[in-house]
């Protein structure tokens, strides 16, 4: 039964790359905190190269969904597949499986979460050395290249505290990209930033999208949702209440709840 | 007055030999106890009952029983189960135990001061738990504990004066020895007090300085 | 054996309470000096606090018992221990009170001043009750530590738990059991105090929250 459900939710619109397998498949995902059901039977598929924006009122479970997708939160029920690795909430996940599952996923947090005791360069290099077993020289070379790409080549030897919020978030993106992810998760990457600094970050993200990265972005940036993402998902009360091609969802949503939410945010 | 200074001059060398031993036994206990405290702190954070329960007992006994009683237990008690320790070994064992118990709490508080997001960032980067601990948590959490650890070290130096009950010839034993020969307790213990204070006062001032510097960072 | 060691409990408790009482009074005075704004008093209190805390308890006890006690004034072991531990407790209490004072919102003093309350009543009616509530948990946990520190008094002959254990151990040659029992007693004694403190703290908090 959940299988059928999952199939129903695959939208044909964005599967341009035809024969390629879907990148992310979430089926029947539920998450409870105590008696509180925060995610309620979520189904979601993401094709390679797709950019998905998740919007919705505060507390609707957007962050929780994202955190379940890389298992920072353990799902209470359901299954998640990313690339070739699939996990099921009812089966115990070994530590090795957990690492394998997370391997292709990069994540960017609202609060950056850079390591404050390491230089910018070390922040980007450290996981390459530990996870990809690159040598320090190799890792540093990759890091410098990535920092250049996000426009921060000159900051390599600074400490994160000496960088602006926008710069820190771009460093965090470089740190995640250094592990060559196939999927990038962004949890409100610009919410902690002034609009101007947010723009720096959004530009980097847009570039990334253009380059073909598969991305799931929880955001309050309605412009980003409409113009950069291919597909928009609106969540409320732990459920997906609206889903479809960006422009269609943003301009002419079907459900009342979605209309109400969009009305509230767009008229601000 | 001159008489007293002369008495101090005479007793000082003996007291200083004792003091060296006080510092040595304190140093040994801290050197062994603090790493153990770290291990206890870590095993108390795990979900495994097998690690947690014994660790908790070690901590609760180390903190709950008086250090003097702990010391006497090791020195006077253990021989009846066939374990006889020298007074130096007994003091080191009891004080290491006590140090591990108290510093585990100090270190735990330091590690818990590292924001949850730091661990999550490490997890999201696919780092192993050991790497997250080594690279992310410890380098940030341990410095937070330093002032409190130093403060505790001062208390341990003071506690080393209890070692005279097991006849370890440290500062307090020496003072008592001279006292029982000369009966000049007042000047003698005053000098002893000054010797302890000469180390503890500067150390306390340093702790205060470190604490203020640390609190400015947050 | 157990009965003998148990008979030390009264002394342990009496000594803890006496030293704590001395400490609270002394701590209050030292804290008042520290925060008086009078440079000389502040300095004197700072030096005293530092001195009290920088000399091991046992040295204080010996200094008072053998040093002063062998002079003109006679002091009993209990008195010497209570004074010695009281001095150290006083220094630590002063720091606890000063910390709590900082936690009281400065607006409280200002509000009292705005109501033109005289300074003394400002202290008695507004500051001290809050101070007591805020410092209670620290005072109690210090008290539990003090309970264990009273074992030191055994070295000058106060017949409390550790003294009795030591005595029993010498007479019966059963050090293991004696000291294990004494250690367990200290742990057992501190449990109800910790529980009671948490209970009181929660009640006080609840009252404030209303
Ligand atoms: N660790 C947790 N324990 C208990 N409840 C939690 C936990 N994390 C989240 N929740 C609850 O789950 C619900 C969804 O939270 P979530 O953070 O996913 O919302 P969100 O859509 O990201 O909101 P926002 O836009 O404010 O970030 C909220 O009601 C929140 O209180
Ligand atoms: Mg969120």
GROMACS .gro file of C-alpha atoms and ligand atoms in nm, chain A residues 62-64 110 187-188 218, ligand 2:
model
    8
   62UNK     CA    1   1.021   2.121   0.731
   63UNK     CA    2   1.345   2.098   0.927
   64UNK     CA    3   1.245   1.764   1.071
  110UNK     CA    4   2.064   2.771   0.927
  187UNK     CA    5   1.779   2.421   0.601
  188UNK     CA    6   1.691   2.788   0.576
  218UNK     CA    7   1.386   2.458   0.306
  698LIG    MG1    8   1.313   2.477   1.067
   0.00000   0.00000   0.00000
